[in-house]
Each structure stands twice: as C-alpha cells, then as structure tokens.
Amino acid sequence: RRLREETPPTRVLSDDEEGQLLAHASPALGLLLEFGLHTGLRCGELIGRHWSQIDDRRQTGTVEAQRAKSRRTRVIPLNVTALEILADLPSARGKEGSVFLTHKGTPYTDNGVRSTLAYTVTRLGLKGVSLHTLRHTFCTRALERGVDIITVQRWMGHASVTQTMRYAHPSFVHEQQAIRLLETTATRHRNPQISVDVQPPFQSSLKGAPQTP
C-alpha cells in the first residue's frame, strides 16, 4: 500500500525574513503585517479591525464572534509595539471605522491583502509565506519566550491546546539553546574547569510578548 506523504511544516518567519518583508511592503501593508505579527490575528480578524474594538485604557482588542473562526468573542492584550502601530495609522486621527486602510484610504479586502502580500514575497524570493505565516510566527515566538500554552491558546482563539501545539514550530537556534540548559550541569560534573556559556533560551524579535490584562 502506498505510504501517505507527510504534510510539510508551515513556515515561520525568521528575524531576517521579517525585516525584509516589513522593509519592502508598502507602508500601509507593512503596518498591518507587523500588527499581525504582534497579535496573532487571522486575516479576517485583521482586516475587520474597527476602532470600536480597541480599548485604549485597558490596552486590549476585541475579536467579535462574527469575525472569529470559533464563533466566540475573545479579548486579546496589545503589547507596546501593537499600540505604537495603532498610533501611527492614518485612521488613528478620527478613530472611527476601519483600523487598517489602503494607501487610497479604503478598507482592505481579503483578496487585496493576500494578492499584495503574494506579490511582495515573490519579489523577495520568500517561499511559502502567506498571511497565515504571521499567525504561526506569533504563536511560535510566544511559546519560545516562555508564555504558557494555555495563555497562547486563549490569544489564538483555539478550541484546544492540541490545536495550539500544531502552530508551534521551535527554531533550530531555540532548540540548541534549550538543550544546552540540560547540558550545563552534566558538563560541570565531568569537568569543573569547563565553563559553558548558556544564552537565555527565549529570545526572538517579538518585542515584549503581550501580557494578560
């Protein structure tokens, strides 16, 4: 019987790839993409952002049930970078209607965002990168920085932890740093003269993982 081929793992952006993507995207698209990297929102949840769903005082954003895949309303915390992105948006002047607007001042559409992103990543030679890559990147980075999986599950709007685990793709560098934590004690017992420099294992370009309100 023919063996079933395994599905290739979903891409996660490296720090360098993120920098390339944000540098070459249009200013309007770049802000939307960066906000996605710091919130883990789905495409529909991103382009469907309205200022009425942003709570400046509590520093949170609401994903309403009609936009959520789970059909459940959830509230997500916004980190400093996400708040700075919101402040930089042209729509922040009036804080009415859609949060993310095109360079023409019109709300983004699903097809519009996807096609513009596809053009940008093709031009950069970044293979397998889509809007969903931002979500996988957010989840992986949050877990690598030590955020507990139950909290990440809630931020992502997943029905179960098992689903969240499918979104986690630890980087090779992270795995190297993590395994060295186990190596240190054994190495010192074998040879006390050897000094092992262990770097903090939870490093990424995610600037300040969101904190629960």
C-alpha atoms as an extended CHARMM CRD file, in Angstrom:
* protein
*
       213  EXT
         1         1  ARG       CA              0.0000000000        0.0000000000        0.0000000000  PROA      1               0.0000000000
         2         2  ARG       CA              1.2640000000        3.4720000000       -0.9150000000  PROA      2               0.0000000000
         3         3  LEU       CA              2.5200000000        5.4040000000        2.0950000000  PROA      3               0.0000000000
         4         4  ARG       CA              0.8290000000        8.7000000000        2.7750000000  PROA      4               0.0000000000
         5         5  GLU       CA              3.1770000000       11.6480000000        2.4400000000  PROA      5               0.0000000000
         6         6  GLU       CA              3.5500000000       13.9220000000        5.4290000000  PROA      6               0.0000000000
         7         7  THR       CA              2.3240000000       17.4900000000        5.0730000000  PROA      7               0.0000000000
         8         8  PRO       CA              5.3040000000       19.8720000000        5.0530000000  PROA      8               0.0000000000
         9         9  PRO       CA              5.5070000000       22.0750000000        8.1520000000  PROA      9               0.0000000000
        10        10  THR       CA              4.0420000000       25.5520000000        7.9690000000  PROA      10              0.0000000000
        11        11  ARG       CA              6.5810000000       28.3360000000        7.6080000000  PROA      11              0.0000000000
        12        12  VAL       CA              7.6500000000       30.5920000000       10.4340000000  PROA      12              0.0000000000
        13        13  LEU       CA              9.4320000000       33.8460000000        9.6480000000  PROA      13              0.0000000000
        14        14  SER       CA             12.9900000000       34.2820000000       10.8330000000  PROA      14              0.0000000000
        15        15  ASP       CA             14.0370000000       37.6670000000       12.2080000000  PROA      15              0.0000000000
        16        16  ASP       CA             15.8340000000       38.4710000000        8.9380000000  PROA      16              0.0000000000
        17        17  GLU       CA             12.8260000000       37.4750000000        6.8280000000  PROA      17              0.0000000000
        18        18  GLU       CA             10.5470000000       39.6160000000        8.9660000000  PROA      18              0.0000000000
        19        19  GLY       CA             12.8710000000       42.5760000000        8.4680000000  PROA      19              0.0000000000
        20        20  GLN       CA             12.9230000000       42.0660000000        4.6890000000  PROA      20              0.0000000000
        21        21  LEU       CA              9.1630000000       41.7180000000        4.4920000000  PROA      21              0.0000000000
        22        22  LEU       CA              8.3880000000       44.8330000000        6.5230000000  PROA      22              0.0000000000
        23        23  ALA       CA             11.0450000000       46.8720000000        4.7270000000  PROA      23              0.0000000000
        24        24  HSD       CA              9.7290000000       46.0600000000        1.2400000000  PROA      24              0.0000000000
        25        25  ALA       CA              5.9900000000       46.0730000000        1.8820000000  PROA      25              0.0000000000
        26        26  SER       CA              4.1060000000       49.3050000000        1.2400000000  PROA      26              0.0000000000
        27        27  PRO       CA              3.8080000000       51.4990000000        4.3640000000  PROA      27              0.0000000000
        28        28  ALA       CA              0.1070000000       50.6930000000        4.7750000000  PROA      28              0.0000000000
        29        29  LEU       CA              0.5520000000       46.9450000000        4.2980000000  PROA      29              0.0000000000
        30        30  GLY       CA              3.6750000000       46.9200000000        6.4530000000  PROA      30              0.0000000000
        31        31  LEU       CA              1.7660000000       48.2520000000        9.4640000000  PROA      31              0.0000000000
        32        32  LEU       CA             -0.9710000000       45.6470000000        9.0070000000  PROA      32              0.0000000000
        33        33  LEU       CA              1.5780000000       42.8200000000        8.7290000000  PROA      33              0.0000000000
        34        34  GLU       CA              3.5440000000       43.9700000000       11.7590000000  PROA      34              0.0000000000
        35        35  PHE       CA              0.3380000000       44.2300000000       13.7920000000  PROA      35              0.0000000000
        36        36  GLY       CA             -0.4500000000       40.6540000000       12.7740000000  PROA      36              0.0000000000
        37        37  LEU       CA              2.9810000000       39.5020000000       13.9530000000  PROA      37              0.0000000000
        38        38  HSD       CA              2.2960000000       41.0110000000       17.3860000000  PROA      38              0.0000000000
        39        39  THR       CA             -1.2960000000       39.8450000000       17.8330000000  PROA      39              0.0000000000
        40        40  GLY       CA             -1.5900000000       36.5050000000       16.0120000000  PROA      40              0.0000000000
        41        41  LEU       CA             -4.8800000000       37.5540000000       14.4110000000  PROA      41              0.0000000000
        42        42  ARG       CA             -6.3270000000       35.7080000000       11.4300000000  PROA      42              0.0000000000
        43        43  CYS       CA             -6.6560000000       37.5240000000        8.0940000000  PROA      43              0.0000000000
        44        44  GLY       CA            -10.3670000000       38.2500000000        8.5480000000  PROA      44              0.0000000000
        45        45  GLU       CA             -9.7730000000       39.4100000000       12.1030000000  PROA      45              0.0000000000
        46        46  LEU       CA             -7.0250000000       41.7670000000       10.9020000000  PROA      46              0.0000000000
        47        47  ILE       CA             -8.8020000000       43.4430000000        8.0160000000  PROA      47              0.0000000000
        48        48  GLY       CA            -12.0210000000       43.5170000000       10.0280000000  PROA      48              0.0000000000
        49        49  ARG       CA            -10.4780000000       45.6520000000       12.8080000000  PROA      49              0.0000000000
        50        50  HSD       CA            -12.6540000000       48.6090000000       13.7930000000  PROA      50              0.0000000000
        51        51  TRP       CA            -11.6730000000       51.3250000000       16.2330000000  PROA      51              0.0000000000
        52        52  SER       CA            -14.7080000000       50.4620000000       18.3400000000  PROA      52              0.0000000000
        53        53  GLN       CA            -12.9600000000       47.1370000000       19.0910000000  PROA      53              0.0000000000
        54        54  ILE       CA             -9.8440000000       48.8430000000       20.5040000000  PROA      54              0.0000000000
        55        55  ASP       CA             -9.8030000000       49.7480000000       24.1950000000  PROA      55              0.0000000000
        56        56  ASP       CA             -7.0110000000       52.2710000000       24.7520000000  PROA      56              0.0000000000
        57        57  ARG       CA             -7.4640000000       52.3550000000       28.5080000000  PROA      57              0.0000000000
        58        58  ARG       CA             -7.2090000000       48.5990000000       29.0080000000  PROA      58              0.0000000000
        59        59  GLN       CA             -4.8270000000       48.2040000000       26.0420000000  PROA      59              0.0000000000
        60        60  THR       CA             -6.8490000000       45.3850000000       24.5370000000  PROA      60              0.0000000000
        61        61  GLY       CA             -8.5630000000       44.4750000000       21.2990000000  PROA      61              0.0000000000
        62        62  THR       CA            -11.8170000000       42.5610000000       20.9280000000  PROA      62              0.0000000000
        63        63  VAL       CA            -12.3370000000       39.8920000000       18.2860000000  PROA      63              0.0000000000
        64        64  GLU       CA            -16.0780000000       39.6820000000       17.8310000000  PROA      64              0.0000000000
        65        65  ALA       CA            -17.8100000000       36.3640000000       17.2870000000  PROA      65              0.0000000000
        66        66  GLN       CA            -18.8660000000       37.0730000000       13.6940000000  PROA      66              0.0000000000
        67        67  ARG       CA            -15.2260000000       37.5460000000       12.6810000000  PROA      67              0.0000000000
        68        68  ALA       CA            -13.7790000000       34.7050000000       14.7810000000  PROA      68              0.0000000000
        69        69  LYS       CA            -13.4050000000       31.2490000000       13.2670000000  PROA      69              0.0000000000
        70        70  SER       CA            -14.5410000000       29.7340000000       16.5740000000  PROA      70              0.0000000000
        71        71  ARG       CA            -17.6400000000       31.9990000000       16.5390000000  PROA      71              0.0000000000
        72        72  ARG       CA            -16.6830000000       33.0700000000       20.0450000000  PROA      72              0.0000000000
        73        73  THR       CA            -15.8000000000       36.5940000000       21.1300000000  PROA      73              0.0000000000
        74        74  ARG       CA            -12.3620000000       36.9440000000       22.6960000000  PROA      74              0.0000000000
        75        75  VAL       CA            -10.3210000000       39.8130000000       24.1040000000  PROA      75              0.0000000000
        76        76  ILE       CA             -6.5920000000       39.9760000000       23.3940000000  PROA      76              0.0000000000
        77        77  PRO       CA             -3.9740000000       42.1500000000       25.1320000000  PROA      77              0.0000000000
        78        78  LEU       CA             -1.9660000000       44.5730000000       22.9970000000  PROA      78              0.0000000000
        79        79  ASN       CA              1.7510000000       44.9560000000       23.6080000000  PROA      79              0.0000000000
        80        80  VAL       CA              3.7030000000       48.2070000000       23.2900000000  PROA      80              0.0000000000
        81        81  THR       CA              4.5960000000       47.6110000000       19.6310000000  PROA      81              0.0000000000
        82        82  ALA       CA              0.9780000000       46.9160000000       18.6780000000  PROA      82              0.0000000000
        83        83  LEU       CA             -0.1400000000       50.1100000000       20.4290000000  PROA      83              0.0000000000
        84        84  GLU       CA              2.5720000000       52.1200000000       18.6450000000  PROA      84              0.0000000000
        85        85  ILE       CA              1.4330000000       50.7050000000       15.2910000000  PROA      85              0.0000000000
        86        86  LEU       CA             -2.1430000000       51.7870000000       16.0150000000  PROA      86              0.0000000000
        87        87  ALA       CA             -0.9390000000       55.2840000000       16.9270000000  PROA      87              0.0000000000
        88        88  ASP       CA              0.9650000000       55.5210000000       13.6040000000  PROA      88              0.0000000000
        89        89  LEU       CA             -2.0480000000       54.6870000000       11.4460000000  PROA      89              0.0000000000
        90        90  PRO       CA             -3.6660000000       57.4700000000        9.4050000000  PROA      90              0.0000000000
        91        91  SER       CA             -7.0680000000       56.2780000000       10.6470000000  PROA      91              0.0000000000
        92        92  ALA       CA             -5.9570000000       56.9860000000       14.2420000000  PROA      92              0.0000000000
        93        93  ARG       CA             -6.7810000000       60.6750000000       13.7750000000  PROA      93              0.0000000000
        94        94  GLY       CA            -10.5170000000       60.1500000000       13.9480000000  PROA      94              0.0000000000
        95        95  LYS       CA            -10.5620000000       56.6310000000       15.4030000000  PROA      95              0.0000000000
        96        96  GLU       CA            -13.7150000000       55.7420000000       13.5100000000  PROA      96              0.0000000000
        97        97  GLY       CA            -14.4730000000       52.9200000000       11.1220000000  PROA      97              0.0000000000
        98        98  SER       CA            -11.8120000000       50.5060000000        9.8550000000  PROA      98              0.0000000000
        99        99  VAL       CA             -8.4100000000       50.4760000000       11.5560000000  PROA      99              0.0000000000
       100       100  PHE       CA             -6.3630000000       49.3910000000        8.5240000000  PROA      100             0.0000000000
       101       101  LEU       CA             -6.7760000000       51.3220000000        5.2840000000  PROA      101             0.0000000000
       102       102  THR       CA             -5.0440000000       51.0800000000        1.9040000000  PROA      102             0.0000000000
       103       103  HSD       CA             -2.9460000000       53.9450000000        0.5410000000  PROA      103             0.0000000000
       104       104  LYS       CA             -6.1720000000       55.1170000000       -1.1210000000  PROA      104             0.0000000000
       105       105  GLY       CA             -7.9060000000       55.3890000000        2.2330000000  PROA      105             0.0000000000
       106       106  THR       CA            -10.2760000000       52.4750000000        1.6230000000  PROA      106             0.0000000000
       107       107  PRO       CA            -10.6700000000       49.4040000000        3.8680000000  PROA      107             0.0000000000
       108       108  TYR       CA             -8.5840000000       46.3810000000        2.9290000000  PROA      108             0.0000000000
       109       109  THR       CA            -10.2660000000       43.3700000000        1.3610000000  PROA      109             0.0000000000
       110       110  ASP       CA             -9.2260000000       39.7520000000        1.8960000000  PROA      110             0.0000000000
       111       111  ASN       CA             -8.1950000000       39.2960000000       -1.7410000000  PROA      111             0.0000000000
       112       112  GLY       CA             -6.4480000000       42.6550000000       -1.8060000000  PROA      112             0.0000000000
       113       113  VAL       CA             -4.2320000000       41.8620000000        1.1810000000  PROA      113             0.0000000000
       114       114  ARG       CA             -3.4170000000       38.3460000000        0.0110000000  PROA      114             0.0000000000
       115       115  SER       CA             -2.5520000000       39.3600000000       -3.5640000000  PROA      115             0.0000000000
       116       116  THR       CA             -0.3880000000       42.3130000000       -2.4610000000  PROA      116             0.0000000000
       117       117  LEU       CA              1.4520000000       40.1380000000        0.0570000000  PROA      117             0.0000000000
       118       118  ALA       CA              1.9240000000       37.3790000000       -2.5450000000  PROA      118             0.0000000000
       119       119  TYR       CA              3.4940000000       39.9070000000       -4.9360000000  PROA      119             0.0000000000
       120       120  THR       CA              5.8420000000       41.1890000000       -2.2080000000  PROA      120             0.0000000000
       121       121  VAL       CA              7.0790000000       37.7690000000       -1.0250000000  PROA      121             0.0000000000
       122       122  THR       CA              7.5630000000       36.5930000000       -4.6190000000  PROA      122             0.0000000000
       123       123  ARG       CA              9.6850000000       39.6490000000       -5.3380000000  PROA      123             0.0000000000
       124       124  LEU       CA             11.7610000000       38.9000000000       -2.2180000000  PROA      124             0.0000000000
       125       125  GLY       CA             12.0800000000       35.1960000000       -3.0050000000  PROA      125             0.0000000000
       126       126  LEU       CA             10.4180000000       34.1620000000        0.2710000000  PROA      126             0.0000000000
       127       127  LYS       CA              8.7880000000       30.8200000000       -0.4050000000  PROA      127             0.0000000000
       128       128  GLY       CA              5.7620000000       29.5060000000        1.4510000000  PROA      128             0.0000000000
       129       129  VAL       CA              4.9620000000       32.8100000000        3.1530000000  PROA      129             0.0000000000
       130       130  SER       CA              1.3280000000       33.8410000000        3.4820000000  PROA      130             0.0000000000
       131       131  LEU       CA             -0.8090000000       35.8110000000        5.9140000000  PROA      131             0.0000000000
       132       132  HSD       CA             -1.2200000000       32.6420000000        7.9550000000  PROA      132             0.0000000000
       133       133  THR       CA              2.5640000000       32.5340000000        8.3550000000  PROA      133             0.0000000000
       134       134  LEU       CA              2.2750000000       35.6070000000       10.5980000000  PROA      134             0.0000000000
       135       135  ARG       CA             -0.0560000000       33.7000000000       12.9140000000  PROA      135             0.0000000000
       136       136  HSD       CA              2.2580000000       30.6880000000       13.1220000000  PROA      136             0.0000000000
       137       137  THR       CA              5.1950000000       33.0200000000       13.7590000000  PROA      137             0.0000000000
       138       138  PHE       CA              3.3730000000       34.7950000000       16.5890000000  PROA      138             0.0000000000
       139       139  CYS       CA              2.4460000000       31.5170000000       18.2780000000  PROA      139             0.0000000000
       140       140  THR       CA              5.9510000000       30.0530000000       17.9740000000  PROA      140             0.0000000000
       141       141  ARG       CA              7.6400000000       33.1790000000       19.2940000000  PROA      141             0.0000000000
       142       142  ALA       CA              5.2540000000       33.4870000000       22.2340000000  PROA      142             0.0000000000
       143       143  LEU       CA              5.9640000000       29.9030000000       23.3040000000  PROA      143             0.0000000000
       144       144  GLU       CA              9.7140000000       30.3270000000       22.7530000000  PROA      144             0.0000000000
       145       145  ARG       CA              9.6690000000       33.3540000000       25.0530000000  PROA      145             0.0000000000
       146       146  GLY       CA              8.1070000000       31.2510000000       27.8010000000  PROA      146             0.0000000000
       147       147  VAL       CA              4.4430000000       32.2510000000       27.5760000000  PROA      147             0.0000000000
       148       148  ASP       CA              2.4100000000       29.3200000000       28.8980000000  PROA      148             0.0000000000
       149       149  ILE       CA              0.4720000000       27.3770000000       26.2910000000  PROA      149             0.0000000000
       150       150  ILE       CA             -2.9440000000       27.9610000000       27.9190000000  PROA      150             0.0000000000
       151       151  THR       CA             -2.4710000000       31.7290000000       27.5770000000  PROA      151             0.0000000000
       152       152  VAL       CA             -1.3070000000       31.3650000000       23.9590000000  PROA      152             0.0000000000
       153       153  GLN       CA             -4.3260000000       29.1640000000       23.2530000000  PROA      153             0.0000000000
       154       154  ARG       CA             -6.6230000000       31.9160000000       24.5030000000  PROA      154             0.0000000000
       155       155  TRP       CA             -4.8400000000       34.6040000000       22.4840000000  PROA      155             0.0000000000
       156       156  MET       CA             -5.0600000000       32.4620000000       19.3460000000  PROA      156             0.0000000000
       157       157  GLY       CA             -8.7270000000       31.6210000000       19.8830000000  PROA      157             0.0000000000
       158       158  HSD       CA             -8.1250000000       27.8840000000       19.6300000000  PROA      158             0.0000000000
       159       159  ALA       CA            -10.6260000000       25.3580000000       20.8960000000  PROA      159             0.0000000000
       160       160  SER       CA             -7.9010000000       23.1570000000       22.4120000000  PROA      160             0.0000000000
       161       161  VAL       CA             -4.2380000000       23.1420000000       23.4230000000  PROA      161             0.0000000000
       162       162  THR       CA             -3.6640000000       20.4010000000       20.8380000000  PROA      162             0.0000000000
       163       163  GLN       CA             -4.5690000000       22.8570000000       18.0980000000  PROA      163             0.0000000000
       164       164  THR       CA             -2.1660000000       25.4380000000       19.5410000000  PROA      164             0.0000000000
       165       165  MET       CA              0.6480000000       22.8770000000       19.6010000000  PROA      165             0.0000000000
       166       166  ARG       CA              0.2280000000       22.3960000000       15.8450000000  PROA      166             0.0000000000
       167       167  TYR       CA              1.0600000000       26.0620000000       15.4160000000  PROA      167             0.0000000000
       168       168  ALA       CA              4.3060000000       25.8480000000       17.3800000000  PROA      168             0.0000000000
       169       169  HSD       CA              7.4600000000       25.4550000000       15.2920000000  PROA      169             0.0000000000
       170       170  PRO       CA             10.5260000000       25.9900000000       17.5210000000  PROA      170             0.0000000000
       171       171  SER       CA             13.5110000000       27.2980000000       15.6110000000  PROA      171             0.0000000000
       172       172  PHE       CA             16.7730000000       25.3870000000       15.3850000000  PROA      172             0.0000000000
       173       173  VAL       CA             18.5290000000       28.1360000000       17.3390000000  PROA      173             0.0000000000
       174       174  HSD       CA             15.9160000000       27.9360000000       20.1030000000  PROA      174             0.0000000000
       175       175  GLU       CA             16.2920000000       24.1480000000       20.3060000000  PROA      175             0.0000000000
       176       176  GLN       CA             20.0870000000       24.4850000000       20.5260000000  PROA      176             0.0000000000
       177       177  GLN       CA             19.7850000000       26.9850000000       23.3780000000  PROA      177             0.0000000000
       178       178  ALA       CA             17.1980000000       24.8540000000       25.1760000000  PROA      178             0.0000000000
       179       179  ILE       CA             19.2200000000       21.6310000000       25.0350000000  PROA      179             0.0000000000
       180       180  ARG       CA             22.2610000000       23.4240000000       26.4190000000  PROA      180             0.0000000000
       181       181  LEU       CA             20.3130000000       24.0630000000       29.6270000000  PROA      181             0.0000000000
       182       182  LEU       CA             20.3800000000       20.2980000000       30.2200000000  PROA      182             0.0000000000
       183       183  GLU       CA             23.9820000000       20.0310000000       29.1220000000  PROA      183             0.0000000000
       184       184  THR       CA             25.4210000000       22.5110000000       31.6080000000  PROA      184             0.0000000000
       185       185  THR       CA             25.0800000000       20.5240000000       34.8350000000  PROA      185             0.0000000000
       186       186  ALA       CA             26.4540000000       17.3130000000       33.3400000000  PROA      186             0.0000000000
       187       187  THR       CA             29.3750000000       19.1550000000       31.7670000000  PROA      187             0.0000000000
       188       188  ARG       CA             30.3550000000       20.7550000000       35.0620000000  PROA      188             0.0000000000
       189       189  HSD       CA             30.2460000000       17.4020000000       36.8780000000  PROA      189             0.0000000000
       190       190  ARG       CA             32.5100000000       15.8330000000       34.2550000000  PROA      190             0.0000000000
       191       191  ASN       CA             34.9670000000       18.7220000000       34.2490000000  PROA      191             0.0000000000
       192       192  PRO       CA             34.5050000000       21.5680000000       36.7490000000  PROA      192             0.0000000000
       193       193  GLN       CA             37.0710000000       23.6650000000       34.8470000000  PROA      193             0.0000000000
       194       194  ILE       CA             34.8330000000       23.9030000000       31.7800000000  PROA      194             0.0000000000
       195       195  SER       CA             32.6260000000       26.9580000000       31.6490000000  PROA      195             0.0000000000
       196       196  VAL       CA             29.5310000000       26.6850000000       29.4540000000  PROA      196             0.0000000000
       197       197  ASP       CA             28.0270000000       29.9450000000       28.2760000000  PROA      197             0.0000000000
       198       198  VAL       CA             24.2700000000       29.4240000000       28.0960000000  PROA      198             0.0000000000
       199       199  GLN       CA             22.2870000000       32.1810000000       26.4100000000  PROA      199             0.0000000000
       200       200  PRO       CA             18.7030000000       32.9530000000       27.5040000000  PROA      200             0.0000000000
       201       201  PRO       CA             16.5720000000       30.4470000000       25.5980000000  PROA      201             0.0000000000
       202       202  PHE       CA             13.5610000000       32.5990000000       24.9120000000  PROA      202             0.0000000000
       203       203  GLN       CA             14.8170000000       35.2600000000       22.5030000000  PROA      203             0.0000000000
       204       204  SER       CA             13.0810000000       36.4930000000       19.3640000000  PROA      204             0.0000000000
       205       205  SER       CA             12.1870000000       39.6770000000       17.5730000000  PROA      205             0.0000000000
       206       206  LEU       CA              8.7980000000       39.7750000000       19.2720000000  PROA      206             0.0000000000
       207       207  LYS       CA              9.1390000000       42.9870000000       21.2330000000  PROA      207             0.0000000000
       208       208  GLY       CA              7.5450000000       42.2840000000       24.5750000000  PROA      208             0.0000000000
       209       209  ALA       CA              5.0780000000       39.4100000000       24.4790000000  PROA      209             0.0000000000
       210       210  PRO       CA              1.5460000000       40.5920000000       25.2600000000  PROA      210             0.0000000000
       211       211  GLN       CA              0.5970000000       40.4750000000       28.8940000000  PROA      211             0.0000000000
       212       212  THR       CA             -2.8470000000       39.4690000000       30.0230000000  PROA      212             0.0000000000
       213       213  PRO       CA             -4.9240000000       42.4480000000       31.1320000000  PROA      213             0.0000000000
